[in-house]
Amino acid sequence: MAQRVAVSDGANKKVSRVRVAVRLRPYMGTQDEKDEGSCVRGLDSKNLEIINWRNATETVKYSFDVFHGEQTTQQEVFLSVKPILPHILTGQNASVFAYGPTGAGKTHTMMGSSNQPGVIPRAVREVFKMVNAKNEDEGWDYSISMSYLEIYNEKVLDLLLPGSQDLPIREDKDKNILIPGLTHTTITSFSDFDKHFVPASLNRTTASTKINQRSSRSHAVLLLKTGKLYLIDLAGSEDNRRTGNQGIRLKESGAINLSLFTLSKVVDSLNSSTAVRVPYRDSKLTRLLQDSLGGSAHSVMITNIAPEYKFYFDTFGALNFASKSKLIVNKPFICETVAVPALPVKRARDGQEAGRSGT
Ligand code: ADP
Ligand code: MG
């Protein structure tokens, strides 16, 4: 028996929907934790299910545009993003952002490593490939520039100019969003890009929280300009009540929650079938993305999730952010010989599935 909880259908709307992909990273827990198994598993290329903490004999099933399982390669993830790239050569805007709790694989997905480059280096290479082909075959004279900024505590900081002040976000008469004073560096090749990008990435504000030694506390936004392509590694979406944050960390948490909560409202309004006001102005992140998310822009959100039980509530929250539709399914998730481990007790007592931003 299945109970329908909520239905979403935004397919026939004039503004472009945000395509939603979910990527489950491989199990990385300790050997002890390994006995607990995963609390989430993929079903097919669009669907996954997670244990229902209210009743462990049930699972909650979610559908997305794409589901990338644990074995998915960096190239396969890139291929789900690649179709939006040609649009920026025709002057349209696009954005790709990785959402999810700290430790679930956002930076791996967007930046990657030298062995396993992520969406950002692959997209930059592809854009150069497309532009060079147009320049040669069709006599274009296209150049590419890059900007790189972070939004930290609702401040816009130029990562290509360390020590810069909070920059204002403006809108021109054609509704283009711009940041006067932001560095735009012309780049002529991928290695040119890398030369600027790698050291600038180290300027990002990271700090240690209880959850992760180098938890990303800021949203890192790369802007590649022909049309506009935003490539974004968001700050962690974990519930900050659980991280034991105080003082400056707590203030950061507030700012992170504000922008992620606003982002969720924006994505929701864009993907809902009824016309509602899209609250772009409620945070710096969404204000910046106003002309590149929704409207005629092309956007992909990659929600990163982790399979271990210790991530359970953050995963639940991230899935609820990414999908407004879910289905409770009555069926055992784990084979009977394996006991279902206790979920983090403190959160369960909160009495809500996802007491966090974005739901
Ligand atoms: P986040 O940026 O969301 O906090 P990271 O990208 O830093 O998370 O990932 C946390 C850890 O998990 C890193 O050591 C990373 O290399 C590893 N990891 C994440 N996703 C994958 C994946 N798909 N395959 C292998 N390792 C991964
Ligand atoms: Mg990260």
Tab-separated table of C-alpha atoms and ligand atoms in Angstrom:
chain	number	residue	atom	x	y	z
A	1	MET	CA	0.000	0.000	0.000
A	2	ALA	CA	1.327	3.392	-0.856
A	3	GLN	CA	0.376	6.753	0.477
A	4	ARG	CA	0.889	9.831	-1.623
A	5	VAL	CA	2.312	12.602	0.487
A	6	ALA	CA	2.756	15.419	-1.967
A	7	VAL	CA	2.730	15.820	-5.696
A	8	SER	CA	4.764	18.195	-7.765
A	9	ASP	CA	4.307	18.898	-11.405
A	10	GLY	CA	6.095	21.881	-12.837
A	11	ALA	CA	6.634	20.506	-16.305
A	12	ASN	CA	4.375	22.863	-18.234
A	13	LYS	CA	5.614	26.171	-17.026
A	14	LYS	CA	7.033	28.955	-19.129
A	15	VAL	CA	10.051	29.679	-16.975
A	16	SER	CA	12.628	26.936	-17.172
A	17	ARG	CA	12.531	24.386	-14.459
A	18	VAL	CA	15.615	23.692	-12.473
A	19	ARG	CA	16.756	20.199	-13.398
A	20	VAL	CA	17.426	18.229	-10.253
A	21	ALA	CA	20.056	15.503	-10.064
A	22	VAL	CA	20.954	13.575	-6.921
A	23	ARG	CA	24.364	11.988	-6.442
A	24	LEU	CA	24.932	9.396	-3.727
A	25	ARG	CA	28.596	9.078	-2.826
A	26	PRO	CA	30.185	5.700	-1.979
A	27	TYR	CA	30.104	4.404	1.586
A	28	MET	CA	33.049	5.796	3.519
A	29	GLY	CA	32.208	4.976	7.137
A	30	THR	CA	34.465	3.049	9.487
A	31	GLN	CA	34.372	-0.751	9.598
A	32	ASP	CA	32.045	-0.596	12.646
A	33	GLU	CA	29.652	1.654	10.832
A	34	LYS	CA	29.822	-0.590	7.832
A	35	ASP	CA	27.840	-3.227	9.699
A	36	GLU	CA	25.011	-0.730	9.896
A	37	GLY	CA	24.752	-0.644	6.134
A	38	SER	CA	23.385	2.286	4.181
A	39	CYS	CA	20.243	4.197	5.073
A	40	VAL	CA	19.655	5.138	1.457
A	41	ARG	CA	19.848	3.260	-1.813
A	42	GLY	CA	19.265	3.866	-5.474
A	43	LEU	CA	16.451	2.084	-7.304
A	44	ASP	CA	17.088	3.103	-10.914
A	45	SER	CA	18.304	6.070	-12.933
A	46	LYS	CA	15.642	8.381	-11.461
A	47	ASN	CA	14.524	6.936	-8.138
A	48	LEU	CA	15.955	6.258	-4.716
A	49	GLU	CA	14.648	5.303	-1.320
A	50	ILE	CA	15.605	6.082	2.240
A	51	ILE	CA	14.540	4.390	5.480
A	52	ASN	CA	11.604	6.067	7.163
A	53	TRP	CA	12.808	6.943	10.671
A	54	ARG	CA	9.261	6.975	11.959
A	55	ASN	CA	8.879	3.342	10.967
A	56	ALA	CA	11.913	1.338	9.905
A	57	THR	CA	9.803	-1.181	8.008
A	58	GLU	CA	8.899	1.586	5.605
A	59	THR	CA	10.965	3.473	3.118
A	60	VAL	CA	10.380	6.844	1.564
A	61	LYS	CA	10.792	6.900	-2.178
A	62	TYR	CA	11.871	9.981	-4.147
A	63	SER	CA	12.013	10.717	-7.868
A	64	PHE	CA	14.413	13.096	-9.577
A	65	ASP	CA	15.354	14.047	-13.112
A	66	VAL	CA	18.498	12.006	-12.645
A	67	PHE	CA	19.819	9.773	-9.900
A	68	HIS	CA	23.566	9.092	-9.895
A	69	GLY	CA	24.431	6.010	-7.842
A	70	GLU	CA	27.607	5.322	-5.896
A	71	GLN	CA	29.461	3.970	-8.916
A	72	THR	CA	28.804	7.028	-11.076
A	73	THR	CA	31.974	8.508	-12.538
A	74	GLN	CA	32.882	12.192	-12.693
A	75	GLN	CA	32.465	12.040	-16.469
A	76	GLU	CA	28.927	10.654	-16.159
A	77	VAL	CA	27.956	13.437	-13.768
A	78	PHE	CA	29.428	15.958	-16.193
A	79	LEU	CA	27.422	14.464	-19.068
A	80	SER	CA	24.193	15.289	-17.220
A	81	VAL	CA	25.310	18.946	-17.076
A	82	LYS	CA	26.880	19.233	-20.542
A	83	PRO	CA	23.619	19.869	-22.485
A	84	ILE	CA	23.184	23.294	-20.889
A	85	LEU	CA	26.597	24.544	-22.038
A	86	PRO	CA	25.828	25.337	-25.718
A	87	HIS	CA	23.168	27.817	-24.556
A	88	ILE	CA	25.735	30.179	-23.102
A	89	LEU	CA	27.277	30.623	-26.552
A	90	THR	CA	23.975	32.054	-27.744
A	91	GLY	CA	24.041	34.624	-24.958
A	92	GLN	CA	21.759	32.784	-22.558
A	93	ASN	CA	22.628	32.269	-18.933
A	94	ALA	CA	23.106	29.053	-17.034
A	95	SER	CA	23.958	27.839	-13.570
A	96	VAL	CA	25.044	24.590	-11.989
A	97	PHE	CA	25.172	24.245	-8.251
A	98	ALA	CA	26.015	21.482	-5.805
A	99	TYR	CA	23.860	21.346	-2.703
A	100	GLY	CA	24.098	19.030	0.290
A	101	PRO	CA	25.518	18.434	3.745
A	102	THR	CA	29.215	18.824	4.498
A	103	GLY	CA	31.030	15.602	3.642
A	104	ALA	CA	28.502	14.414	1.051
A	105	GLY	CA	30.627	15.246	-1.997
A	106	LYS	CA	29.855	18.784	-3.254
A	107	THR	CA	33.469	19.809	-3.691
A	108	HIS	CA	34.328	16.416	-5.169
A	109	THR	CA	31.485	16.883	-7.646
A	110	MET	CA	32.233	20.484	-8.595
A	111	MET	CA	36.012	20.772	-8.240
A	112	GLY	CA	37.159	17.142	-7.994
A	113	SER	CA	40.852	16.323	-7.843
A	114	SER	CA	43.635	16.212	-10.433
A	115	ASN	CA	42.976	12.487	-10.919
A	116	GLN	CA	39.237	12.906	-10.967
A	117	PRO	CA	38.390	16.398	-12.178
A	118	GLY	CA	34.869	17.542	-11.410
A	119	VAL	CA	32.170	19.527	-13.199
A	120	ILE	CA	34.031	22.860	-13.099
A	121	PRO	CA	37.237	21.866	-14.935
A	122	ARG	CA	35.274	19.662	-17.344
A	123	ALA	CA	32.801	22.447	-18.128
A	124	VAL	CA	35.581	24.987	-18.634
A	125	ARG	CA	37.376	22.632	-21.035
A	126	GLU	CA	34.141	22.042	-22.915
A	127	VAL	CA	33.375	25.758	-23.187
A	128	PHE	CA	36.852	26.387	-24.646
A	129	LYS	CA	36.306	23.515	-27.063
A	130	MET	CA	32.978	24.961	-28.230
A	131	VAL	CA	34.280	28.526	-28.487
A	132	ASN	CA	37.424	27.514	-30.374
A	133	ALA	CA	35.327	25.536	-32.842
A	134	LYS	CA	33.004	28.519	-33.430
A	135	ASN	CA	35.948	30.876	-33.815
A	136	GLU	CA	37.609	28.604	-36.372
A	137	ASP	CA	34.612	27.265	-38.287
A	138	GLU	CA	32.285	30.234	-38.225
A	139	GLY	CA	34.728	33.106	-37.976
A	140	TRP	CA	33.579	34.200	-34.527
A	141	ASP	CA	35.751	36.313	-32.349
A	142	TYR	CA	34.650	35.176	-28.965
A	143	SER	CA	36.605	35.670	-25.786
A	144	ILE	CA	35.996	34.225	-22.362
A	145	SER	CA	36.454	35.910	-19.030
A	146	MET	CA	36.264	34.511	-15.552
A	147	SER	CA	35.262	35.920	-12.196
A	148	TYR	CA	35.423	34.024	-8.960
A	149	LEU	CA	33.738	35.096	-5.773
A	150	GLU	CA	32.505	33.741	-2.512
A	151	ILE	CA	29.461	34.680	-0.516
A	152	TYR	CA	30.420	34.537	3.116
A	153	ASN	CA	28.155	35.863	5.871
A	154	GLU	CA	26.022	37.557	3.191
A	155	LYS	CA	29.137	39.380	1.941
A	156	VAL	CA	30.270	39.141	-1.668
A	157	LEU	CA	34.076	38.748	-1.733
A	158	ASP	CA	36.311	38.696	-4.817
A	159	LEU	CA	38.455	35.550	-4.741
A	160	LEU	CA	40.658	36.892	-7.559
A	161	LEU	CA	41.515	39.931	-5.409
A	162	PRO	CA	42.201	38.732	-1.872
A	163	GLY	CA	41.362	41.233	0.845
A	164	SER	CA	38.640	42.916	-1.177
A	165	GLN	CA	35.619	44.499	0.499
A	166	ASP	CA	31.996	43.394	0.318
A	167	LEU	CA	30.867	44.106	-3.249
A	168	PRO	CA	27.378	45.381	-4.122
A	169	ILE	CA	25.042	43.457	-6.442
A	170	ARG	CA	23.300	45.688	-8.995
A	171	GLU	CA	20.738	45.268	-11.728
A	172	ASP	CA	20.934	47.205	-15.020
A	173	LYS	CA	17.960	48.443	-17.062
A	174	ASP	CA	17.849	45.168	-19.015
A	175	LYS	CA	17.565	43.218	-15.779
A	176	ASN	CA	21.109	41.899	-15.995
A	177	ILE	CA	22.657	41.317	-12.618
A	178	LEU	CA	26.146	42.705	-12.244
A	179	ILE	CA	28.756	43.341	-9.604
A	180	PRO	CA	30.633	46.588	-10.244
A	181	GLY	CA	34.239	46.227	-9.125
A	182	LEU	CA	34.394	42.451	-9.457
A	183	THR	CA	37.540	41.239	-11.236
A	184	HIS	CA	36.967	39.850	-14.734
A	185	THR	CA	40.053	38.118	-16.066
A	186	THR	CA	40.241	37.224	-19.742
A	187	ILE	CA	41.308	33.633	-20.160
A	188	THR	CA	42.462	32.118	-23.423
A	189	SER	CA	42.956	28.455	-22.548
A	190	PHE	CA	42.212	25.881	-19.893
A	191	SER	CA	45.692	26.165	-18.413
A	192	ASP	CA	45.181	29.914	-18.236
A	193	PHE	CA	41.982	29.242	-16.265
A	194	ASP	CA	43.729	26.792	-13.946
A	195	LYS	CA	46.494	29.274	-13.207
A	196	HIS	CA	43.934	31.690	-11.726
A	197	PHE	CA	41.451	29.209	-10.326
A	198	VAL	CA	43.665	26.966	-8.210
A	199	PRO	CA	45.324	29.621	-6.017
A	200	ALA	CA	42.056	31.572	-5.739
A	201	SER	CA	40.249	28.473	-4.456
A	202	LEU	CA	42.646	28.441	-1.523
A	203	ASN	CA	41.371	31.884	-0.540
A	204	ARG	CA	37.993	30.389	0.229
A	205	THR	CA	36.772	30.742	3.746
A	206	THR	CA	36.863	27.371	5.398
A	207	ALA	CA	36.868	26.665	9.086
A	208	SER	CA	36.634	23.642	11.286
A	209	THR	CA	33.288	22.721	12.736
A	210	LYS	CA	32.520	19.674	14.840
A	211	ILE	CA	31.324	17.900	11.722
A	212	ASN	CA	34.159	18.497	9.316
A	213	GLN	CA	37.693	19.818	9.663
A	214	ARG	CA	37.481	21.911	6.552
A	215	SER	CA	33.798	22.503	6.353
A	216	SER	CA	32.987	24.993	3.659
A	217	ARG	CA	31.408	27.984	5.268
A	218	SER	CA	30.920	29.983	2.105
A	219	HIS	CA	29.308	29.573	-1.292
A	220	ALA	CA	32.034	29.570	-3.962
A	221	VAL	CA	30.752	31.013	-7.221
A	222	LEU	CA	32.706	30.759	-10.482
A	223	LEU	CA	31.424	32.928	-13.314
A	224	LEU	CA	32.494	32.157	-16.866
A	225	LYS	CA	31.415	34.829	-19.245
A	226	THR	CA	30.447	34.489	-22.876
A	227	GLY	CA	26.866	34.262	-21.961
A	228	LYS	CA	26.988	33.733	-18.244
A	229	LEU	CA	27.773	30.387	-16.721
A	230	TYR	CA	27.730	30.128	-12.949
A	231	LEU	CA	29.404	27.074	-11.406
A	232	ILE	CA	28.779	26.953	-7.679
A	233	ASP	CA	30.036	24.912	-4.750
A	234	LEU	CA	27.553	25.800	-2.008
A	235	ALA	CA	28.234	25.866	1.713
A	236	GLY	CA	27.175	22.763	3.671
A	237	SER	CA	23.451	22.358	4.245
A	238	GLU	CA	23.671	20.476	7.556
A	239	ASP	CA	21.392	21.497	10.367
A	240	ASN	CA	23.504	23.929	12.294
A	241	ARG	CA	21.806	23.183	15.600
A	242	ARG	CA	23.692	19.915	15.504
A	243	THR	CA	27.155	21.281	14.818
A	244	GLY	CA	27.541	22.932	18.203
A	245	ASN	CA	28.331	26.214	16.519
A	246	GLN	CA	28.663	29.321	18.651
A	247	GLY	CA	29.713	32.939	18.186
A	248	ILE	CA	31.136	33.656	14.744
A	249	ARG	CA	30.334	30.097	13.592
A	250	LEU	CA	26.737	30.589	14.642
A	251	LYS	CA	26.533	33.854	12.743
A	252	GLU	CA	27.879	32.089	9.671
A	253	SER	CA	25.314	29.361	10.186
A	254	GLY	CA	22.561	31.952	10.166
A	255	ALA	CA	23.835	33.414	6.888
A	256	ILE	CA	24.258	29.971	5.326
A	257	ASN	CA	20.770	28.966	6.406
A	258	LEU	CA	19.285	32.203	5.083
A	259	SER	CA	20.749	31.804	1.614
A	260	LEU	CA	20.047	28.074	1.366
A	261	PHE	CA	16.519	28.551	2.669
A	262	THR	CA	15.959	31.325	0.138
A	263	LEU	CA	17.485	29.174	-2.597
A	264	SER	CA	15.012	26.422	-1.735
A	265	LYS	CA	12.108	28.875	-1.948
A	266	VAL	CA	13.370	30.141	-5.310
A	267	VAL	CA	13.783	26.621	-6.726
A	268	ASP	CA	10.356	25.711	-5.362
A	269	SER	CA	8.631	28.679	-6.954
A	270	LEU	CA	10.374	28.041	-10.270
A	271	ASN	CA	9.402	24.388	-10.230
A	272	SER	CA	5.856	24.836	-9.007
A	273	SER	CA	3.025	24.898	-11.499
A	274	THR	CA	1.302	27.923	-10.036
A	275	ALA	CA	2.636	31.425	-10.536
A	276	VAL	CA	4.132	32.738	-7.329
A	277	ARG	CA	6.567	35.503	-6.542
A	278	VAL	CA	10.143	34.243	-6.780
A	279	PRO	CA	11.961	35.653	-3.732
A	280	TYR	CA	15.338	36.288	-5.387
A	281	ARG	CA	15.976	39.416	-3.353
A	282	ASP	CA	15.873	37.691	0.009
A	283	SER	CA	19.546	36.619	-0.047
A	284	LYS	CA	22.776	37.593	-1.803
A	285	LEU	CA	23.135	34.181	-3.410
A	286	THR	CA	19.710	34.202	-5.046
A	287	ARG	CA	19.988	37.891	-5.954
A	288	LEU	CA	23.233	37.142	-7.762
A	289	LEU	CA	21.603	34.229	-9.565
A	290	GLN	CA	18.443	36.159	-10.464
A	291	ASP	CA	19.241	36.343	-14.198
A	292	SER	CA	20.774	32.854	-14.309
A	293	LEU	CA	18.232	30.722	-12.478
A	294	GLY	CA	14.717	30.483	-13.878
A	295	GLY	CA	13.473	32.759	-16.662
A	296	SER	CA	15.209	31.795	-19.880
A	297	ALA	CA	18.241	30.434	-18.027
A	298	HIS	CA	19.240	26.794	-17.841
A	299	SER	CA	19.979	25.348	-14.429
A	300	VAL	CA	21.018	22.079	-12.897
A	301	MET	CA	21.095	21.444	-9.184
A	302	ILE	CA	23.161	18.475	-8.075
A	303	THR	CA	22.167	17.369	-4.600
A	304	ASN	CA	24.958	15.414	-2.964
A	305	ILE	CA	24.056	12.853	-0.336
A	306	ALA	CA	25.974	10.303	1.762
A	307	PRO	CA	24.813	6.768	2.598
A	308	GLU	CA	25.951	6.475	6.257
A	309	TYR	CA	23.423	6.566	9.082
A	310	LYS	CA	25.167	9.478	10.765
A	311	PHE	CA	24.085	11.622	7.800
A	312	TYR	CA	20.504	10.382	7.981
A	313	PHE	CA	18.694	13.584	8.961
A	314	ASP	CA	20.840	15.780	6.746
A	315	THR	CA	20.161	13.426	3.852
A	316	PHE	CA	16.461	13.528	4.564
A	317	GLY	CA	16.578	17.312	4.634
A	318	ALA	CA	18.567	17.492	1.389
A	319	LEU	CA	16.140	15.139	-0.364
A	320	ASN	CA	13.176	17.187	0.801
A	321	PHE	CA	14.919	20.282	-0.506
A	322	ALA	CA	15.530	18.643	-3.864
A	323	SER	CA	12.131	17.048	-4.315
A	324	LYS	CA	8.727	18.202	-3.323
A	325	SER	CA	7.281	14.814	-4.023
A	326	LYS	CA	7.820	11.669	-2.067
A	327	LEU	CA	6.072	8.415	-1.557
A	328	ILE	CA	6.018	6.302	1.578
A	329	VAL	CA	6.430	2.674	0.660
A	330	ASN	CA	5.641	-0.202	2.969
A	331	LYS	CA	8.508	-2.558	2.567
A	332	PRO	CA	11.548	-3.725	4.439
A	333	PHE	CA	14.682	-1.966	3.284
A	334	ILE	CA	17.416	-4.099	4.779
A	335	CYS	CA	17.603	-7.882	4.745
A	336	GLU	CA	16.225	-9.387	7.935
A	337	THR	CA	19.516	-10.613	9.366
A	338	VAL	CA	20.778	-7.066	9.755
A	339	ALA	CA	19.335	-5.058	12.616
A	340	VAL	CA	18.363	-1.504	11.808
A	341	PRO	CA	20.760	0.699	13.788
A	342	ALA	CA	19.474	3.398	16.071
A	343	LEU	CA	19.222	6.781	14.427
A	344	PRO	CA	20.814	9.835	16.006
A	345	VAL	CA	18.574	10.113	19.072
A	346	LYS	CA	18.818	13.829	19.642
A	347	ARG	CA	17.433	14.667	16.244
A	348	ALA	CA	14.671	12.124	16.446
A	349	ARG	CA	13.477	13.779	19.634
A	350	ASP	CA	13.185	17.070	17.761
A	351	GLY	CA	10.020	15.542	16.438
A	352	GLN	CA	10.493	16.679	12.890
A	353	GLU	CA	11.872	14.989	9.850
A	354	ALA	CA	13.839	17.893	8.632
A	355	GLY	CA	14.083	20.765	11.069
A	356	ARG	CA	16.372	22.661	8.802
A	357	SER	CA	16.629	25.100	6.026
A	358	GLY	CA	14.989	24.113	2.834
A	359	THR	CA	11.964	22.148	3.901
B	1	ADP	P1	31.574	18.384	0.663
B	1	ADP	O1	32.239	19.331	-0.269
B	1	ADP	O2	30.138	18.149	0.320
B	1	ADP	O3	31.756	18.733	2.103
B	1	ADP	P2	33.620	16.562	-0.238
B	1	ADP	O4	33.506	16.736	-1.700
B	1	ADP	O5	34.742	17.265	0.440
B	1	ADP	O6	32.255	16.936	0.486
B	1	ADP	O7	33.642	14.997	0.044
B	1	ADP	C1	33.947	14.437	1.316
B	1	ADP	C2	34.911	13.266	1.114
B	1	ADP	O8	34.281	12.254	0.342
B	1	ADP	C3	36.164	13.650	0.360
B	1	ADP	O9	37.249	12.916	0.897
B	1	ADP	C4	35.875	13.209	-1.064
B	1	ADP	O10	37.049	12.923	-1.776
B	1	ADP	C5	35.022	11.978	-0.851
B	1	ADP	N1	34.043	11.779	-1.923
B	1	ADP	C6	32.946	12.513	-2.146
B	1	ADP	N2	32.238	12.060	-3.181
B	1	ADP	C7	32.903	11.001	-3.652
B	1	ADP	C8	32.694	10.082	-4.738
B	1	ADP	N3	31.642	10.186	-5.557
B	1	ADP	N4	33.603	9.106	-4.918
B	1	ADP	C9	34.669	8.993	-4.107
B	1	ADP	N5	34.930	9.808	-3.088
B	1	ADP	C10	34.075	10.809	-2.846
B	2	MG	MG	33.137	21.160	0.194
